[in-house]
Short mmCIF file of C-alpha atoms in Angstrom, two decimals:
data_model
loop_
_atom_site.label_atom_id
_atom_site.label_comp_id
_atom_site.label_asym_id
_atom_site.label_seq_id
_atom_site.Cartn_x
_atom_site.Cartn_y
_atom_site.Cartn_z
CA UNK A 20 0.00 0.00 0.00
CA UNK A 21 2.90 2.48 0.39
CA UNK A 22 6.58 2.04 -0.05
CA UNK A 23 7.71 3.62 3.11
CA UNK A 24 11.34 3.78 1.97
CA UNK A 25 10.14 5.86 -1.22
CA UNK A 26 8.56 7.92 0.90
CA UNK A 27 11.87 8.78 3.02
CA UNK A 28 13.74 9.08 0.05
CA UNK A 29 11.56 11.76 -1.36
CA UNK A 30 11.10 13.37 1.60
CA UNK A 31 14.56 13.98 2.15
CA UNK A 32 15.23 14.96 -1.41
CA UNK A 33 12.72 17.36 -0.99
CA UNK A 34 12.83 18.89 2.26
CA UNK A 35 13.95 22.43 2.16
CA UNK A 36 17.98 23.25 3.80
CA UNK A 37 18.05 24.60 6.94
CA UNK A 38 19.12 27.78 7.77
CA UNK A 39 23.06 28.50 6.97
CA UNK A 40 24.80 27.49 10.02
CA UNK A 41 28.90 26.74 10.07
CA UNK A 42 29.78 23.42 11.43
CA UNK A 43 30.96 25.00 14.23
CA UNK A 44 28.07 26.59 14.91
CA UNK A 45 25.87 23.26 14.31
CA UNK A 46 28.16 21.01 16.82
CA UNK A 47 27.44 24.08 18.50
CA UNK A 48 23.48 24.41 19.03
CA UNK A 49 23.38 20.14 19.66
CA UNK A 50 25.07 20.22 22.15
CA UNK A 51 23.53 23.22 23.41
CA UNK A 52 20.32 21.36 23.19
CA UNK A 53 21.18 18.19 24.73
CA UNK A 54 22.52 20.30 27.83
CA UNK A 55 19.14 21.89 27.89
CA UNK A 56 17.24 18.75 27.47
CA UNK A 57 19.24 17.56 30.44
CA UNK A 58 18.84 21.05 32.86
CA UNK A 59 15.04 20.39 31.66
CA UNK A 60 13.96 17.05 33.47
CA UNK A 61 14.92 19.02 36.86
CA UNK A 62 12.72 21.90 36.49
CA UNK A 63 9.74 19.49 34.70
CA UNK A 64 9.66 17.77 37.74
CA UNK A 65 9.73 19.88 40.37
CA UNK A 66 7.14 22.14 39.08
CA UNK A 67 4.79 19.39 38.08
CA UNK A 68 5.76 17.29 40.52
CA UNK A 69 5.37 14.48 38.32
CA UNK A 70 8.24 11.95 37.96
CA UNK A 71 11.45 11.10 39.21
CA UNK A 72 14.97 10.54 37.77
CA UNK A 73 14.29 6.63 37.69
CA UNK A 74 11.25 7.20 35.30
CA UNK A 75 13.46 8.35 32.27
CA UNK A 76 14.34 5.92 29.94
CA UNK A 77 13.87 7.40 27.04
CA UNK A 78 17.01 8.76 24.68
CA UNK A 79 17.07 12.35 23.54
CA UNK A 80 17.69 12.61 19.52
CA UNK A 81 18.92 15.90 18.32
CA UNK A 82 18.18 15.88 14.32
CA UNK A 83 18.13 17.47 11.08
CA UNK A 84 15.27 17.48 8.66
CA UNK A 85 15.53 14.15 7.42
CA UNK A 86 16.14 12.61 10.70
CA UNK A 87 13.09 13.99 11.69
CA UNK A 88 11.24 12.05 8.42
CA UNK A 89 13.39 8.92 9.04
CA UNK A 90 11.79 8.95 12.70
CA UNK A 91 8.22 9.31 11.73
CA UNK A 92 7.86 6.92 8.91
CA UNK A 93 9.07 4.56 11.49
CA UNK A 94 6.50 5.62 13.65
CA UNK A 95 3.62 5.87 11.37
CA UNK A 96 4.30 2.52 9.63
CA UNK A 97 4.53 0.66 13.17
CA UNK A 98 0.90 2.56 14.29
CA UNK A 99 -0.85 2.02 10.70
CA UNK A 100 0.26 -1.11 10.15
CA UNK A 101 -3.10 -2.83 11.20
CA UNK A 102 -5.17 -0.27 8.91
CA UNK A 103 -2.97 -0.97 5.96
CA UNK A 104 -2.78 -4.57 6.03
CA UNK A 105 -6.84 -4.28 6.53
CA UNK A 106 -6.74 -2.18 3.53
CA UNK A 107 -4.44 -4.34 1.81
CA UNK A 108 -6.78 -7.70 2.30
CA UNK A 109 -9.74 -5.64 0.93
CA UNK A 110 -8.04 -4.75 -2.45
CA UNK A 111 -7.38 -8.78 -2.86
CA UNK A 112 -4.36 -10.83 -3.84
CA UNK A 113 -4.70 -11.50 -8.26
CA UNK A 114 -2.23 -11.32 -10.26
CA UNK A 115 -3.22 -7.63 -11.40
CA UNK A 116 -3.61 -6.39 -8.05
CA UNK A 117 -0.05 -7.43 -7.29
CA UNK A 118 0.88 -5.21 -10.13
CA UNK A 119 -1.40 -2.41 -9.29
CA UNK A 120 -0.41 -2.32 -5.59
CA UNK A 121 3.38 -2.33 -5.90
CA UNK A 122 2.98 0.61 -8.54
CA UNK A 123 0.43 2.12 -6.47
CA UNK A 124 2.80 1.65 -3.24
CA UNK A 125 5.64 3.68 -5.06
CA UNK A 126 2.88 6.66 -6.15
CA UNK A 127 1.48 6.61 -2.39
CA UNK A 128 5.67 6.81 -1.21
CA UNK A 129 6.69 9.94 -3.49
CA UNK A 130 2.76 11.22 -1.87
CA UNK A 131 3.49 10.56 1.51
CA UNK A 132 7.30 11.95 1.02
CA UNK A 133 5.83 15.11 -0.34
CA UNK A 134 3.61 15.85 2.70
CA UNK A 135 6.66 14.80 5.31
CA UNK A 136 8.85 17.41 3.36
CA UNK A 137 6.33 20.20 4.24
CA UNK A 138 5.82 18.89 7.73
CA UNK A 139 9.79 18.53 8.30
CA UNK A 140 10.56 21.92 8.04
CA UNK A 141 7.89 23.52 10.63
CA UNK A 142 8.38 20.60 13.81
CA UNK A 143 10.45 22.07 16.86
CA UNK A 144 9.95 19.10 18.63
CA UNK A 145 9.10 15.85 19.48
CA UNK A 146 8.07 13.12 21.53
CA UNK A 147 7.98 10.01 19.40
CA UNK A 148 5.19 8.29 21.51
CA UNK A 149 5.03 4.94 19.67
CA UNK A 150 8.32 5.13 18.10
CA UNK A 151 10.39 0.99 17.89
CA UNK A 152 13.75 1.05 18.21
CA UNK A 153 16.10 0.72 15.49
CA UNK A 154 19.97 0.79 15.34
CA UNK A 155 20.17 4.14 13.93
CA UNK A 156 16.95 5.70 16.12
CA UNK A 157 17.16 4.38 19.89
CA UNK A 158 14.02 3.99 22.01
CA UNK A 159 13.11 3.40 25.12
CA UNK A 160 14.04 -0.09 27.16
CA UNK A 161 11.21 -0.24 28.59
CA UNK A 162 8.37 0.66 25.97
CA UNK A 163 9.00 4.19 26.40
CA UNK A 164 9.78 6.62 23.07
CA UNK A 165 12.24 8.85 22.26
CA UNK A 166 12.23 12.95 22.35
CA UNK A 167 13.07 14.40 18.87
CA UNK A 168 14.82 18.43 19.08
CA UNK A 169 14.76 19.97 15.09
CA UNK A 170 17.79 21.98 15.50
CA UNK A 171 17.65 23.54 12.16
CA UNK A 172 13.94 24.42 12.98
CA UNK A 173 14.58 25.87 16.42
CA UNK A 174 17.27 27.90 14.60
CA UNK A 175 15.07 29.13 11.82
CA UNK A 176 12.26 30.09 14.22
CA UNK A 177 14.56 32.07 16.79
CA UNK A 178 16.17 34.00 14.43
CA UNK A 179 12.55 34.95 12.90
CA UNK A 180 11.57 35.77 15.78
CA UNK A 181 14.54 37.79 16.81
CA UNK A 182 14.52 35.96 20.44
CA UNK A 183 17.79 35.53 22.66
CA UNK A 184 18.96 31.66 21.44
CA UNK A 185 19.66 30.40 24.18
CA UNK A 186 16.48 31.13 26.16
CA UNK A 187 14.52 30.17 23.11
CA UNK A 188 16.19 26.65 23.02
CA UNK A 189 15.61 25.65 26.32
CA UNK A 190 11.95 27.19 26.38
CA UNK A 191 11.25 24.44 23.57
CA UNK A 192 13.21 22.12 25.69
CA UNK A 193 10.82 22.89 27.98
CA UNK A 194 7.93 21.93 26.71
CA UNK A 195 9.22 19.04 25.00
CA UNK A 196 10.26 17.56 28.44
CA UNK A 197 6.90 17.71 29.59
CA UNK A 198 5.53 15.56 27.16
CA UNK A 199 8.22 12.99 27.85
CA UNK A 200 7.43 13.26 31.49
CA UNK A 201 3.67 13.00 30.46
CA UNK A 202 4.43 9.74 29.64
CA UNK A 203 7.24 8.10 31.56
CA UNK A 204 5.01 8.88 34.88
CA UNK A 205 2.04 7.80 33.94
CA UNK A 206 2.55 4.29 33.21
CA UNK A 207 -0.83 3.65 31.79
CA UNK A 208 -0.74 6.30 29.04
CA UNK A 209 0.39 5.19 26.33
CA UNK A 210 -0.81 2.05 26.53
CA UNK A 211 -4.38 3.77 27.24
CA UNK A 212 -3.57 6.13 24.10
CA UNK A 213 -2.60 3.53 21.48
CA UNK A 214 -5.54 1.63 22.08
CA UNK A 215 -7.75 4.50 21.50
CA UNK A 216 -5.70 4.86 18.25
CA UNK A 217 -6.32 1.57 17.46
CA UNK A 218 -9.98 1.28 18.32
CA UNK A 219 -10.64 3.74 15.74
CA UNK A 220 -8.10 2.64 13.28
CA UNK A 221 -10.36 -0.77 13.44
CA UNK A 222 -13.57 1.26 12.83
CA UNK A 223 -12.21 2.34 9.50
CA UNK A 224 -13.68 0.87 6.40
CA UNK A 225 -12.66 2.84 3.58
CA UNK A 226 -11.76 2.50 0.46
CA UNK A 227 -8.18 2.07 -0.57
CA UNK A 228 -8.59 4.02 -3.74
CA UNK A 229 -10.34 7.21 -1.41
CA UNK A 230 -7.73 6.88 0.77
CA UNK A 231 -5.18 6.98 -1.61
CA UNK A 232 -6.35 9.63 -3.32
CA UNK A 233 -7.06 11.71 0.10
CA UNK A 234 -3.33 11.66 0.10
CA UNK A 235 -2.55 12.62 -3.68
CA UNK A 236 -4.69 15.29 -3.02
CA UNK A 237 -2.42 16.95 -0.29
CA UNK A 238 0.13 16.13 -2.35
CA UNK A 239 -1.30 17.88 -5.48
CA UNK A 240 -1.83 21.11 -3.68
CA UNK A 241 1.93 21.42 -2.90
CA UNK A 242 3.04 20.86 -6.29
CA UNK A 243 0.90 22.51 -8.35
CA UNK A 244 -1.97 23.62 -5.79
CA UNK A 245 -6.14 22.99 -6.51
CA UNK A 246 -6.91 22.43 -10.24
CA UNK A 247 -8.78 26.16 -11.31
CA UNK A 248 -12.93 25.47 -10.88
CA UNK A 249 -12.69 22.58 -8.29
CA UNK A 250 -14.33 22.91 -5.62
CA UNK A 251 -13.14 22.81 -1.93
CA UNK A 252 -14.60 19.77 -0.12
CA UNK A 253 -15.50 21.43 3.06
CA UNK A 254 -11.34 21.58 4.29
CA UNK A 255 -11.72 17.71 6.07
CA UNK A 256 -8.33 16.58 7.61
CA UNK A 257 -6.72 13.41 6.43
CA UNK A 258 -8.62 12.18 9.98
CA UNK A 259 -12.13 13.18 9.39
CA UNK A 260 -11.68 11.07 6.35
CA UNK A 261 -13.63 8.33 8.43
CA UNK A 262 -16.83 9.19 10.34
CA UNK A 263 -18.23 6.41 11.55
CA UNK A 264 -20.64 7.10 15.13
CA UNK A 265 -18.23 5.21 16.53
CA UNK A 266 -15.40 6.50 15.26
CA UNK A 267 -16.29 10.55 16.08
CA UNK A 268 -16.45 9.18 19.80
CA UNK A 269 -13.40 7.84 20.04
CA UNK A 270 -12.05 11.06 17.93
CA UNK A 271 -13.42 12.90 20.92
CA UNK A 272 -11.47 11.65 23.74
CA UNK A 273 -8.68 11.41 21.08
CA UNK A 274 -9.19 15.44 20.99
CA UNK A 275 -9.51 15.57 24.93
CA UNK A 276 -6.77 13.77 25.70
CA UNK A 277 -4.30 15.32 23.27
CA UNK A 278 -5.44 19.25 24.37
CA UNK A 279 -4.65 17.89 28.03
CA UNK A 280 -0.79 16.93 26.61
CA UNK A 281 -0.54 19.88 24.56
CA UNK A 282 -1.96 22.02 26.77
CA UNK A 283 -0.20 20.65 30.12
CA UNK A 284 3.35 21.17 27.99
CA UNK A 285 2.45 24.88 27.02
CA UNK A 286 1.24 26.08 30.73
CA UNK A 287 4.76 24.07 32.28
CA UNK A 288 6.99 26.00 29.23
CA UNK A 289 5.41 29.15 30.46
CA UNK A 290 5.33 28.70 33.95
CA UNK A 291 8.84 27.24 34.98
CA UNK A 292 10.08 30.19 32.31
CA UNK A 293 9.96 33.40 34.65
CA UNK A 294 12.81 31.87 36.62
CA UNK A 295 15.23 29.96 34.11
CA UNK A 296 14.25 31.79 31.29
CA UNK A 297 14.37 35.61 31.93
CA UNK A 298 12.72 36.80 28.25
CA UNK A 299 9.85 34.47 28.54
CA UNK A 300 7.19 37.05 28.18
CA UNK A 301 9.14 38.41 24.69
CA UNK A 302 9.45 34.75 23.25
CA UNK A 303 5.84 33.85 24.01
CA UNK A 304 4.44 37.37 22.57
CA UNK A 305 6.43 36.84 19.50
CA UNK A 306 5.75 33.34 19.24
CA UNK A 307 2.01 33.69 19.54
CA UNK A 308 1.94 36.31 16.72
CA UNK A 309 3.82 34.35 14.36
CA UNK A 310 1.43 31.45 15.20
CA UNK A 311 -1.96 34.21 15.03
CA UNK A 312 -0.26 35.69 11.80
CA UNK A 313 -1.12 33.48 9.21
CA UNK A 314 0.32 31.89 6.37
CA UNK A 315 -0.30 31.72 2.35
CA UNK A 316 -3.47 30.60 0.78
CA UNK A 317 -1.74 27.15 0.15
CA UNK A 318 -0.27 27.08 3.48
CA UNK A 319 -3.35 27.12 5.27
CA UNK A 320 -5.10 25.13 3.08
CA UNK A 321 -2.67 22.13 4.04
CA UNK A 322 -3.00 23.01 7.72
CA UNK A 323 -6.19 22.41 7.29
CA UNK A 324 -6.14 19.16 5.45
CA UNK A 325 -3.26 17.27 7.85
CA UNK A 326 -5.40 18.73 10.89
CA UNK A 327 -2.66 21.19 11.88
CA UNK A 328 -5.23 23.93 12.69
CA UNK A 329 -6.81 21.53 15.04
CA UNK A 330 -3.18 20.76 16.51
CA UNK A 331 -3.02 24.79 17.20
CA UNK A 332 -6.72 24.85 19.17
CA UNK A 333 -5.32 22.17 20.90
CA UNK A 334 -2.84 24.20 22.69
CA UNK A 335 -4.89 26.80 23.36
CA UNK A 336 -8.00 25.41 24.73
CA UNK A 337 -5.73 22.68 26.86
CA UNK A 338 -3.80 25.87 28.21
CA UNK A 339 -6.73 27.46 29.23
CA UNK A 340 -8.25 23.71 30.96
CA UNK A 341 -4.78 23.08 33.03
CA UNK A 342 -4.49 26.88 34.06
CA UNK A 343 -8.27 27.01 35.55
CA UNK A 344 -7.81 23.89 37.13
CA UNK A 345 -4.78 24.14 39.07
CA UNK A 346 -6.08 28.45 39.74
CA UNK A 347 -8.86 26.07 41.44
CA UNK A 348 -7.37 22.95 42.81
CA UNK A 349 -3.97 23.36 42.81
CA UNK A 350 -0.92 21.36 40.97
CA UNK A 351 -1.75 18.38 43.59
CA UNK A 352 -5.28 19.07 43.20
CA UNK A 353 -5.09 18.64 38.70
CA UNK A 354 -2.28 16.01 38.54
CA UNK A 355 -5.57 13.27 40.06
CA UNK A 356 -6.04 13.59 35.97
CA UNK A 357 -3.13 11.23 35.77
CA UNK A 358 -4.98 8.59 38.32
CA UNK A 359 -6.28 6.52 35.38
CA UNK A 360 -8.31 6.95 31.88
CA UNK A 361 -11.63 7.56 34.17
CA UNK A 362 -9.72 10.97 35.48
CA UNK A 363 -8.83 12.29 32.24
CA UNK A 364 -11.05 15.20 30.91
CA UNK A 365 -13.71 14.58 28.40
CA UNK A 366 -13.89 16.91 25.18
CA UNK A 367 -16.84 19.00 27.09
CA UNK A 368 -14.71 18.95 29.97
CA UNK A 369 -11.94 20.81 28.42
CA UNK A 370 -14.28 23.51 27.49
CA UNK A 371 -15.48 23.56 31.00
CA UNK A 372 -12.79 22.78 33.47
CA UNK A 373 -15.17 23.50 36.54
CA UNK A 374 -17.12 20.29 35.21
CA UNK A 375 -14.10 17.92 35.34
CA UNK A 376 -13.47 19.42 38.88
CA UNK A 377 -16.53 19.08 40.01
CA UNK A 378 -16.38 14.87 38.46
CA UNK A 379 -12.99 14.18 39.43
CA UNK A 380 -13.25 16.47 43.02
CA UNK A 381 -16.59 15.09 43.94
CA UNK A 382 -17.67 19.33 44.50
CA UNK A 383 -21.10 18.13 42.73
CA UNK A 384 -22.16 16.27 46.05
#
């Protein structure tokens, strides 16, 4: 259904070059970032009180572009391997269909390689969740990911932004941390999250051709953009492709959970800041106008299509659910969201934080 090794080929044929940095300069900014990865795990834990040093298994991976592609395709073909072979069994096993699906693999590669060489160039970070380990990308011993830093990205973006480097680099660190303490303290996470991947992976019964050609169509608009006259199909992500009843449940705690993680990292970022990293305020100004600023016609047309703009809400509305929670309750008081999947917030929940407290707190009896 998709030659994955096409796909990392064109991807990093395609990928755009970093910003111009000497090789001094590059040794540099790793290292700079792996000492800042380090410093982070300290001030993670003590202001979420989550964690201890035992609880980190997972490596740190500072990476170019097409490390960052090499990563994901690992990623993504370990997470949709159940949907594809699903996919694959539908299509059949003739002669012809041999034919068609190993030509048809190659097309969806140079696809999916387009799309990663857009998405390569705008990731700061990473936690690789569900990432196996391979000799060239170490995981976790113990189940656990690995945490991908972009350095040419967190270059590009601080100079943009005209920020001090070295505070911008370990605010990302920041925030990056969190997710990796997210889920080496919570034992139960990512078990809790795949399976809610899966669930709705299993609920999917589409057609390999529309699914395909959901993907060319991303593709398309990169290259050339929409053909002149065609319409706009209502700007569905690559996941709204699928919705099944069952499926837009699951989607919803999908949403709920990932605002909590994205929202948790942004309100830790911003609150350890103010005493580690003294132009906080002038980083997160910038970097919310750059994010409120907009792109091209094309850009946000894609954003909208690999469910970026939903990524984006995410942060915001999860910000907004940790901040009024712990205002209410405390840090003690929101970390019972880690106690087990029953704790976590639902979708109206994150919209109305007083709700989960009153659930989780018992302040309705």
């Amino acid at each position: 259904m998709v030659d994955w090794n096409l796909a990392v080929a064109t991807a990093t044929r395609l990928v755009r070059p970093g910003p111009e940095v000497s090789r001094d300069e590059a040794r540099a900014v790793v290292a700079e970032l792996r000492r800042h990865a380090k410093v982070s795990e300290e001030h993670v834990r003590a202001f979420t009180r989550m964690g201890s040093e035992e609880t980190h298994d997972t490596p740190v991976l500072v990476v170019d572009r097409p490390g960052w592609v090499r990563a994901n395709v690992a990623g993504f073909r370990e997470l949709l391997k159940p949907l594809l072979d699903k996919m694959q069994q539908r299509r059949g096993g003739g002669p012809g269909n041999a034919v068609l699906g190993a030509v048809g693999g190659k097309v969806t590669g140079v696809e999916l390689g387009v799309l990663l060489s857009f998405l390569a160039s705008r990731v700061l970070g990473q936690y690789e969740t569900f990432a196996p380990a391979t000799r060239e990308l170490p995981a976790g011993q113990n189940g656990g990911g690995r945490l991908l830093l972009v350095a040419p990205n967190i270059v590009h973006v601080e100079r943009e932004l005209d920020v001090e480097p070295h505070d911008f680099r370990l605010w990302v660190c920041l925030h990056e941390e969190t997710h990796r303490t997210q889920f080496t303290a919570v034992p139960w996470l990512r078990d809790h999250l795949e399976g809610e991947i899966q669930s709705f992976l299993s609920e999917t019964d589409v057609d390999p051709t529309a699914f395909l050609e959901r993907i060319r169509d991303a593709a398309q608009s990169l290259v050339g953009g929409r053909p002149e006259g065609e319409e706009d199909d209502g700007g569905r992500s690559l996941v709204e492709l699928v919705q099944t009843p069952a499926q837009r449940e699951i989607l919803g705690r999908l949403t709920a959970v990932m605002s909590l993680l994205e929202g948790h990292a942004d309100y830790v970022m911003d609150g350890v800041g103010p005493d580690v990293v003294p132009t906080v305020a002038e980083i997160r100004e910038k970097f919310q106008q750059r994010r409120a600023k907009g792109a091209s016609r094309l850009d946000s047309a894609l954003r909208k299509l690999l469910g970026l703009d939903a990524k984006l809400r995410q942060y915001r509305d999860g910000e907004r659910f940790v901040r009024a929670v712990v205002d209410e309750v405390g840090m003690d008081g929101f970390n019972r969201v880690w106690t087990s999947p029953n704790t976590l917030p639902t979708k109206t929940e994150i919209a109305k934080p007083a709700d989960w407290v009153a659930r989780v707190h018992r302040r309705g009896e």
